mmCIF file of C-alpha atoms in Angstrom:
data_model
loop_
_atom_site.group_PDB
_atom_site.id
_atom_site.type_symbol
_atom_site.label_atom_id
_atom_site.label_comp_id
_atom_site.label_asym_id
_atom_site.label_seq_id
_atom_site.Cartn_x
_atom_site.Cartn_y
_atom_site.Cartn_z
ATOM 1 C CA MET A 1 29.903 58.508 101.830
ATOM 2 C CA PRO A 2 31.226 61.725 103.334
ATOM 3 C CA THR A 3 34.363 63.192 101.894
ATOM 4 C CA GLY A 4 34.265 66.545 103.675
ATOM 5 C CA THR A 5 34.153 68.469 100.426
ATOM 6 C CA ARG A 6 32.510 71.584 101.837
ATOM 7 C CA ALA A 7 35.356 72.683 104.047
ATOM 8 C CA LYS A 8 38.454 74.591 102.992
ATOM 9 C CA PRO A 9 41.475 72.419 102.274
ATOM 10 C CA GLY A 10 44.327 72.364 104.717
ATOM 11 C CA VAL A 11 42.321 72.078 107.963
ATOM 12 C CA LYS A 12 44.638 71.500 110.930
ATOM 13 C CA ASP A 13 44.024 67.976 112.114
ATOM 14 C CA GLU A 14 45.772 66.151 114.944
ATOM 15 C CA ASP A 15 44.957 62.817 113.254
ATOM 16 C CA ALA A 16 46.346 63.700 109.828
ATOM 17 C CA GLU A 17 49.711 62.029 110.268
ATOM 18 C CA LEU A 18 48.165 58.799 111.523
ATOM 19 C CA ILE A 19 45.639 58.681 108.691
ATOM 20 C CA ARG A 20 48.331 59.272 106.086
ATOM 21 C CA ALA A 21 50.357 56.447 107.614
ATOM 22 C CA ILE A 22 47.366 54.089 107.541
ATOM 23 C CA ASN A 23 46.631 54.977 103.934
ATOM 24 C CA ALA A 24 50.302 54.519 103.064
ATOM 25 C CA GLY A 25 50.232 50.902 104.179
ATOM 26 C CA GLU A 26 50.420 50.929 107.971
ATOM 27 C CA GLY A 27 46.914 49.511 108.201
ATOM 28 C CA HIS A 28 47.551 47.994 111.616
ATOM 29 C CA ARG A 29 47.552 51.540 113.044
ATOM 30 C CA PHE A 30 43.811 51.812 112.378
ATOM 31 C CA GLN A 31 43.540 50.252 115.818
ATOM 32 C CA GLN A 32 44.849 53.532 117.269
ATOM 33 C CA LEU A 33 41.957 55.451 115.726
ATOM 34 C CA VAL A 34 39.508 52.914 117.123
ATOM 35 C CA GLU A 35 40.961 53.197 120.615
ATOM 36 C CA LYS A 36 41.004 56.972 120.470
ATOM 37 C CA TYR A 37 37.426 57.447 119.282
ATOM 38 C CA GLN A 38 35.487 54.417 120.575
ATOM 39 C CA GLN A 39 34.416 56.145 123.778
ATOM 40 C CA LYS A 40 33.334 59.315 121.953
ATOM 41 C CA LEU A 41 31.374 57.422 119.320
ATOM 42 C CA PHE A 42 29.732 55.118 121.841
ATOM 43 C CA ASN A 43 28.482 58.060 123.886
ATOM 44 C CA PHE A 44 27.380 59.841 120.732
ATOM 45 C CA GLY A 45 25.410 56.719 119.829
ATOM 46 C CA LEU A 46 23.896 56.471 123.298
ATOM 47 C CA ARG A 47 22.769 60.072 123.145
ATOM 48 C CA MET A 48 21.320 59.638 119.694
ATOM 49 C CA CYS A 49 19.757 56.184 120.075
ATOM 50 C CA GLY A 50 19.190 55.840 123.810
ATOM 51 C CA GLU A 51 19.921 52.108 123.891
ATOM 52 C CA ALA A 52 23.364 50.641 124.578
ATOM 53 C CA ARG A 53 22.832 47.822 122.041
ATOM 54 C CA ASP A 54 21.945 50.310 119.299
ATOM 55 C CA ALA A 55 24.927 52.470 120.235
ATOM 56 C CA GLU A 56 27.244 49.439 120.084
ATOM 57 C CA ASP A 57 25.906 48.423 116.658
ATOM 58 C CA MET A 58 26.328 51.992 115.488
ATOM 59 C CA VAL A 59 29.950 52.197 116.688
ATOM 60 C CA GLN A 60 30.895 48.975 114.887
ATOM 61 C CA GLU A 61 29.145 50.062 111.686
ATOM 62 C CA ALA A 62 30.796 53.492 111.877
ATOM 63 C CA PHE A 63 34.325 52.122 112.289
ATOM 64 C CA LEU A 64 33.738 49.579 109.549
ATOM 65 C CA ASN A 65 32.689 52.344 107.159
ATOM 66 C CA ALA A 66 35.459 54.641 108.350
ATOM 67 C CA PHE A 67 37.994 51.953 107.480
ATOM 68 C CA ARG A 68 36.323 51.244 104.166
ATOM 69 C CA TYR A 69 36.303 54.874 103.078
ATOM 70 C CA LEU A 70 39.411 56.181 104.815
ATOM 71 C CA GLU A 71 41.386 56.322 101.597
ATOM 72 C CA GLY A 72 38.799 58.736 100.223
ATOM 73 C CA PHE A 73 39.319 61.108 103.149
ATOM 74 C CA ARG A 74 40.638 64.352 101.665
ATOM 75 C CA PHE A 75 41.659 66.278 104.810
ATOM 76 C CA GLU A 76 39.146 68.976 103.916
ATOM 77 C CA THR A 77 37.560 68.674 107.337
ATOM 78 C CA ARG A 78 38.910 67.370 110.639
ATOM 79 C CA PHE A 79 38.917 63.584 110.780
ATOM 80 C CA ARG A 80 36.873 63.749 114.011
ATOM 81 C CA ASN A 81 34.087 65.623 112.213
ATOM 82 C CA TRP A 82 34.189 63.263 109.246
ATOM 83 C CA LEU A 83 33.880 60.364 111.682
ATOM 84 C CA TYR A 84 30.821 61.972 113.288
ATOM 85 C CA ARG A 85 29.261 62.181 109.857
ATOM 86 C CA VAL A 86 30.006 58.508 109.227
ATOM 87 C CA ALA A 87 28.534 57.741 112.658
ATOM 88 C CA MET A 88 25.429 59.785 111.908
ATOM 89 C CA SER A 89 24.851 57.754 108.730
ATOM 90 C CA ALA A 90 25.363 54.559 110.713
ATOM 91 C CA CYS A 91 22.888 55.810 113.299
ATOM 92 C CA LEU A 92 20.206 56.243 110.664
ATOM 93 C CA LYS A 93 20.847 52.748 109.352
ATOM 94 C CA THR A 94 20.694 51.028 112.707
ATOM 95 C CA LYS A 95 17.970 48.440 112.338
ATOM 96 C CA ARG A 96 16.428 48.875 115.737
ATOM 97 C CA LYS A 97 15.216 52.407 115.346
ATOM 98 C CA ALA A 98 15.386 54.803 118.244
ATOM 99 C CA ARG A 99 12.064 55.110 120.028
ATOM 100 C CA ALA A 100 9.542 57.526 118.590
ATOM 101 C CA THR A 101 10.043 61.043 119.847
ATOM 102 C CA ARG A 102 7.337 62.879 121.711
ATOM 103 C CA ALA A 103 7.662 66.081 119.749
ATOM 104 C CA GLU A 104 7.728 66.032 115.951
ATOM 105 C CA THR A 105 8.698 69.647 115.583
ATOM 106 C CA LEU A 106 9.534 72.537 117.852
ATOM 107 C CA SER A 107 8.423 76.132 117.462
ATOM 108 C CA LEU A 108 9.855 79.160 119.203
ATOM 109 C CA GLU A 109 6.340 80.300 120.057
ATOM 110 C CA ASP A 110 5.776 77.122 122.065
ATOM 111 C CA PHE A 111 8.325 78.330 124.572
ATOM 112 C CA PHE A 112 7.671 82.046 124.720
ATOM 113 C CA PRO A 113 5.699 82.776 127.892
ATOM 114 C CA GLU A 114 2.127 83.767 127.111
ATOM 115 C CA ASP A 115 2.157 86.262 129.931
ATOM 116 C CA PRO A 116 5.708 87.426 130.628
ATOM 117 C CA ALA A 117 4.444 89.439 133.588
ATOM 118 C CA ALA A 118 3.456 86.175 135.269
ATOM 119 C CA MET A 119 6.980 84.833 134.974
ATOM 120 C CA PRO A 120 9.096 84.554 138.114
ATOM 121 C CA GLU A 121 11.353 87.481 138.851
ATOM 122 C CA ASP A 122 13.887 85.423 140.771
ATOM 123 C CA VAL A 123 16.299 82.999 139.218
ATOM 124 C CA PRO A 124 15.308 79.516 140.498
ATOM 125 C CA SER A 125 17.770 77.668 142.707
ATOM 126 C CA TRP A 126 18.642 75.083 140.020
ATOM 127 C CA ALA A 127 19.998 77.878 137.855
ATOM 128 C CA ARG A 128 21.504 79.864 140.712
ATOM 129 C CA LEU A 129 23.345 77.311 142.860
ATOM 130 C CA PRO A 130 26.834 76.096 141.929
ATOM 131 C CA LEU A 131 26.624 73.541 139.148
ATOM 132 C CA GLU A 132 28.125 70.770 141.303
ATOM 133 C CA ARG A 133 25.171 71.049 143.687
ATOM 134 C CA VAL A 134 22.660 70.722 140.883
ATOM 135 C CA LEU A 135 24.240 68.068 138.676
ATOM 136 C CA SER A 136 23.381 64.672 140.149
ATOM 137 C CA ALA A 137 23.214 61.226 138.586
ATOM 138 C CA GLU A 138 19.427 61.507 138.682
ATOM 139 C CA THR A 139 19.480 64.843 136.857
ATOM 140 C CA SER A 140 21.838 63.409 134.233
ATOM 141 C CA ARG A 141 19.477 60.489 133.665
ATOM 142 C CA TYR A 142 16.501 62.822 133.435
ATOM 143 C CA LEU A 143 18.368 65.025 130.976
ATOM 144 C CA GLN A 144 19.266 62.030 128.797
ATOM 145 C CA GLU A 145 15.600 60.995 128.712
ATOM 146 C CA ALA A 146 14.572 64.525 127.756
ATOM 147 C CA ILE A 147 17.198 64.598 124.981
ATOM 148 C CA LEU A 148 15.710 61.402 123.567
ATOM 149 C CA ASP A 149 12.326 63.136 123.426
ATOM 150 C CA LEU A 150 13.702 65.795 121.089
ATOM 151 C CA PRO A 151 12.895 65.445 117.393
ATOM 152 C CA ALA A 152 15.874 63.657 115.799
ATOM 153 C CA ASP A 153 16.956 66.624 113.686
ATOM 154 C CA HIS A 154 17.080 68.840 116.779
ATOM 155 C CA ARG A 155 18.676 66.138 118.937
ATOM 156 C CA SER A 156 21.604 65.690 116.545
ATOM 157 C CA VAL A 157 22.343 69.415 116.634
ATOM 158 C CA LEU A 158 22.141 69.624 120.412
ATOM 159 C CA VAL A 159 24.304 66.544 120.945
ATOM 160 C CA LEU A 160 27.003 67.729 118.552
ATOM 161 C CA ARG A 161 27.039 71.312 119.835
ATOM 162 C CA ASP A 162 26.427 71.045 123.561
ATOM 163 C CA MET A 163 27.655 67.558 124.368
ATOM 164 C CA GLU A 164 30.334 66.733 121.812
ATOM 165 C CA GLY A 165 31.634 70.298 121.770
ATOM 166 C CA LEU A 166 31.573 70.984 118.017
ATOM 167 C CA SER A 167 31.296 74.577 116.803
ATOM 168 C CA THR A 168 28.317 75.872 114.843
ATOM 169 C CA ALA A 169 30.327 75.636 111.603
ATOM 170 C CA GLU A 170 31.515 72.083 112.347
ATOM 171 C CA THR A 171 28.000 70.950 113.249
ATOM 172 C CA ALA A 172 26.672 72.438 110.023
ATOM 173 C CA GLN A 173 29.335 70.554 108.111
ATOM 174 C CA VAL A 174 28.644 67.217 109.819
ATOM 175 C CA LEU A 175 24.891 67.480 109.311
ATOM 176 C CA GLU A 176 25.105 69.160 105.910
ATOM 177 C CA ILE A 177 22.830 72.020 106.913
ATOM 178 C CA THR A 178 23.474 75.766 107.090
ATOM 179 C CA PRO A 179 24.974 77.409 110.196
ATOM 180 C CA ALA A 180 21.742 79.440 110.473
ATOM 181 C CA ASN A 181 19.798 76.193 110.626
ATOM 182 C CA VAL A 182 22.110 74.878 113.320
ATOM 183 C CA LYS A 183 21.442 77.971 115.428
ATOM 184 C CA VAL A 184 17.676 77.748 115.014
ATOM 185 C CA ARG A 185 17.497 74.046 115.912
ATOM 186 C CA LEU A 186 19.947 74.383 118.771
ATOM 187 C CA HIS A 187 18.010 77.224 120.367
ATOM 188 C CA ARG A 188 14.704 75.375 120.161
ATOM 189 C CA ALA A 189 16.273 72.189 121.488
ATOM 190 C CA ARG A 190 17.734 74.075 124.435
ATOM 191 C CA LEU A 191 14.387 75.737 125.163
ATOM 192 C CA PHE A 192 12.732 72.309 125.088
ATOM 193 C CA LEU A 193 15.264 70.928 127.567
ATOM 194 C CA ARG A 194 14.999 73.994 129.760
ATOM 195 C CA SER A 195 11.278 73.496 129.978
ATOM 196 C CA ARG A 196 11.768 69.827 130.925
ATOM 197 C CA LEU A 197 14.444 70.676 133.501
ATOM 198 C CA LYS A 198 12.172 73.301 135.002
ATOM 199 C CA GLU A 199 9.473 70.634 135.474
ATOM 200 C CA HIS A 200 12.039 68.238 136.914
ATOM 201 C CA PHE A 201 13.379 70.646 139.488
ATOM 202 C CA GLU A 202 9.959 72.002 140.420
ATOM 203 C CA HIS A 203 8.816 68.489 141.285
ATOM 204 C CA ALA A 204 12.067 67.456 142.955
ATOM 205 C CA PRO A 205 11.612 66.600 146.641
ATOM 206 C CA MET B 1 21.674 105.224 135.080
ATOM 207 C CA PRO B 2 17.942 104.535 135.611
ATOM 208 C CA PRO B 3 16.746 101.110 134.483
ATOM 209 C CA GLU B 4 15.444 100.850 130.960
ATOM 210 C CA PRO B 5 11.634 100.688 130.813
ATOM 211 C CA HIS B 6 10.337 97.176 130.222
ATOM 212 C CA ASP B 7 10.094 96.666 126.491
ATOM 213 C CA HIS B 8 8.172 93.589 125.447
ATOM 214 C CA GLU B 9 9.454 93.802 121.874
ATOM 215 C CA VAL B 10 13.059 93.625 123.085
ATOM 216 C CA CYS B 11 12.087 90.700 125.355
ATOM 217 C CA ARG B 12 10.772 88.874 122.304
ATOM 218 C CA ALA B 13 13.798 89.727 120.184
ATOM 219 C CA LEU B 14 16.140 88.629 122.956
ATOM 220 C CA PHE B 15 14.185 85.441 123.538
ATOM 221 C CA ALA B 16 14.689 84.487 119.878
ATOM 222 C CA ARG B 17 18.452 85.003 120.050
ATOM 223 C CA LEU B 18 19.310 84.066 123.593
ATOM 224 C CA SER B 19 21.374 81.044 122.569
ATOM 225 C CA GLU B 20 23.439 83.185 120.241
ATOM 226 C CA LEU B 21 24.037 85.601 123.113
ATOM 227 C CA ILE B 22 25.132 82.719 125.374
ATOM 228 C CA ASP B 23 27.378 81.348 122.612
ATOM 229 C CA ARG B 24 28.833 84.819 121.872
ATOM 230 C CA GLU B 25 27.700 84.606 118.280
ATOM 231 C CA LEU B 26 26.080 88.044 118.091
ATOM 232 C CA THR B 27 27.738 91.219 116.851
ATOM 233 C CA PRO B 28 29.132 93.492 119.590
ATOM 234 C CA ALA B 29 26.309 95.989 118.941
ATOM 235 C CA GLN B 30 23.617 93.284 119.256
ATOM 236 C CA SER B 31 25.229 91.930 122.415
ATOM 237 C CA ARG B 32 25.403 95.383 123.999
ATOM 238 C CA ARG B 33 21.730 96.015 123.221
ATOM 239 C CA PHE B 34 20.626 92.737 124.786
ATOM 240 C CA GLU B 35 22.985 92.983 127.764
ATOM 241 C CA ARG B 36 21.585 96.422 128.512
ATOM 242 C CA HIS B 37 18.071 95.045 128.378
ATOM 243 C CA LEU B 38 19.029 92.084 130.557
ATOM 244 C CA ARG B 39 20.284 94.378 133.297
ATOM 245 C CA ALA B 40 16.882 96.041 133.414
ATOM 246 C CA CYS B 41 14.476 93.127 132.871
ATOM 247 C CA ARG B 42 14.139 90.547 135.659
ATOM 248 C CA HIS B 43 11.988 88.247 133.534
ATOM 249 C CA CYS B 44 14.633 88.072 130.820
ATOM 250 C CA GLN B 45 17.333 87.520 133.455
ATOM 251 C CA VAL B 46 15.469 84.436 134.661
ATOM 252 C CA CYS B 47 15.082 83.284 131.081
ATOM 253 C CA ALA B 48 18.782 83.796 130.345
ATOM 254 C CA GLU B 49 20.082 82.177 133.532
ATOM 255 C CA THR B 50 17.870 79.099 133.231
ATOM 256 C CA LEU B 51 18.899 78.624 129.599
ATOM 257 C CA ARG B 52 22.558 79.150 130.461
ATOM 258 C CA ARG B 53 22.270 76.500 133.188
ATOM 259 C CA THR B 54 20.559 74.107 130.751
ATOM 260 C CA VAL B 55 23.556 74.404 128.437
ATOM 261 C CA GLU B 56 25.983 73.894 131.339
ATOM 262 C CA LEU B 57 24.143 70.756 132.428
ATOM 263 C CA CYS B 58 24.364 69.344 128.905
ATOM 264 C CA ARG B 59 28.065 70.163 128.660
ATOM 265 C CA ARG B 60 28.811 68.535 131.993
ATOM 266 C CA ALA B 61 26.693 65.419 131.544
ATOM 267 C CA GLY B 62 28.930 62.432 132.171
ATOM 268 C CA GLU B 63 30.046 59.828 129.691
ATOM 269 C CA SER B 64 29.385 56.109 129.900
ATOM 270 C CA PRO B 65 32.372 53.797 129.580
ATOM 271 C CA VAL B 66 32.660 51.412 126.652
ATOM 272 C CA SER B 67 31.938 47.885 127.843
ATOM 273 C CA GLY B 68 34.740 45.330 127.795
ATOM 274 C CA GLY B 69 32.716 43.295 125.305
ATOM 275 C CA LEU B 70 32.439 46.134 122.817
ATOM 276 C CA ALA B 71 36.101 47.075 123.200
ATOM 277 C CA ARG B 72 37.095 43.473 122.457
ATOM 278 C CA ARG B 73 34.773 43.259 119.452
ATOM 279 C CA LEU B 74 36.174 46.507 118.055
ATOM 280 C CA GLN B 75 39.715 45.313 118.591
ATOM 281 C CA ALA B 76 38.980 42.035 116.799
ATOM 282 C CA MET B 77 37.249 43.888 113.975
ATOM 283 C CA ALA B 78 40.204 46.253 113.527
ATOM 284 C CA ARG B 79 42.617 43.300 113.483
ATOM 285 C CA ARG B 80 40.501 41.492 110.896
ATOM 286 C CA LEU B 81 40.171 44.582 108.701
ATOM 287 C CA THR B 82 43.833 45.425 108.774
ATOM 288 C CA ALA B 83 45.147 41.870 108.359
ATOM 289 C CA ALA B 84 45.508 42.499 104.628
ATOM 290 C CA GLY B 85 47.327 45.829 105.086
ATOM 291 C CA GLY B 86 45.842 49.276 104.390
ATOM 292 C CA PRO B 87 42.181 50.152 103.792
ATOM 293 C CA PRO B 88 40.589 49.233 100.469
ATOM 294 C CA THR B 89 40.303 51.908 97.812
ATOM 295 C CA ALA B 90 37.024 53.792 98.226
ATOM 296 C CA ASP B 91 35.196 53.690 94.898
#
């Protein structure tokens, strides 16, 4: 179970006081952690698993394990990041596995244009117009589907970095990979999504 | 200043590190080199802007609310777990 041993001690953590209180005997305050993070974890689960039932199972499993191992939390990483790591483990254990991904691996070469001269010279409208005009419920749904088609090891990086807002270093810590690896996977995942969004907008009525 | 001649090698190098440029994770010297190239290369501008927009769309994707059922189950679970006091010692 994660203990956050790779980070430097003394990380500033807005949850530290609450966790110390829980570990000191105010167990009833665990409810506050649940209320604070249930929405985040549920959406993390949805993005990772794709199915609401799987996400719900994952959230329950994650909080159960968080409670079980909270006393072992050493404040060497932010509690939020530790919780993501617990959630990631729960995700992998969820019985109903996420659907098989379309791509098993992603290579940079797959996305580099074969003939750059044939590429458009004008920025397409979906990348040029104000974001509010481009971001619709349909686009969000399409994006979520495309994210689920990413290989799992790329999807976790993209979700943590671009959707949950973790830094490269925090993502590396949660996933126990190097920051260089985070950057490589993130870039390929973004290129994959860009290619899917391009298709989506080109075929939009 | 006249535009820099199109340099396919720089295009390729930029393409490999475009996310780091967007995330401001390059050194100032690397950023300056790529920014200079971007000003001169329309193809790379398209590449950069479409990738930047992809990231923005991910960051702005909405969240789904937790269902009432799940919230109640979590609440009941937390109550059950904490009925005996603090968390058990992690072995």
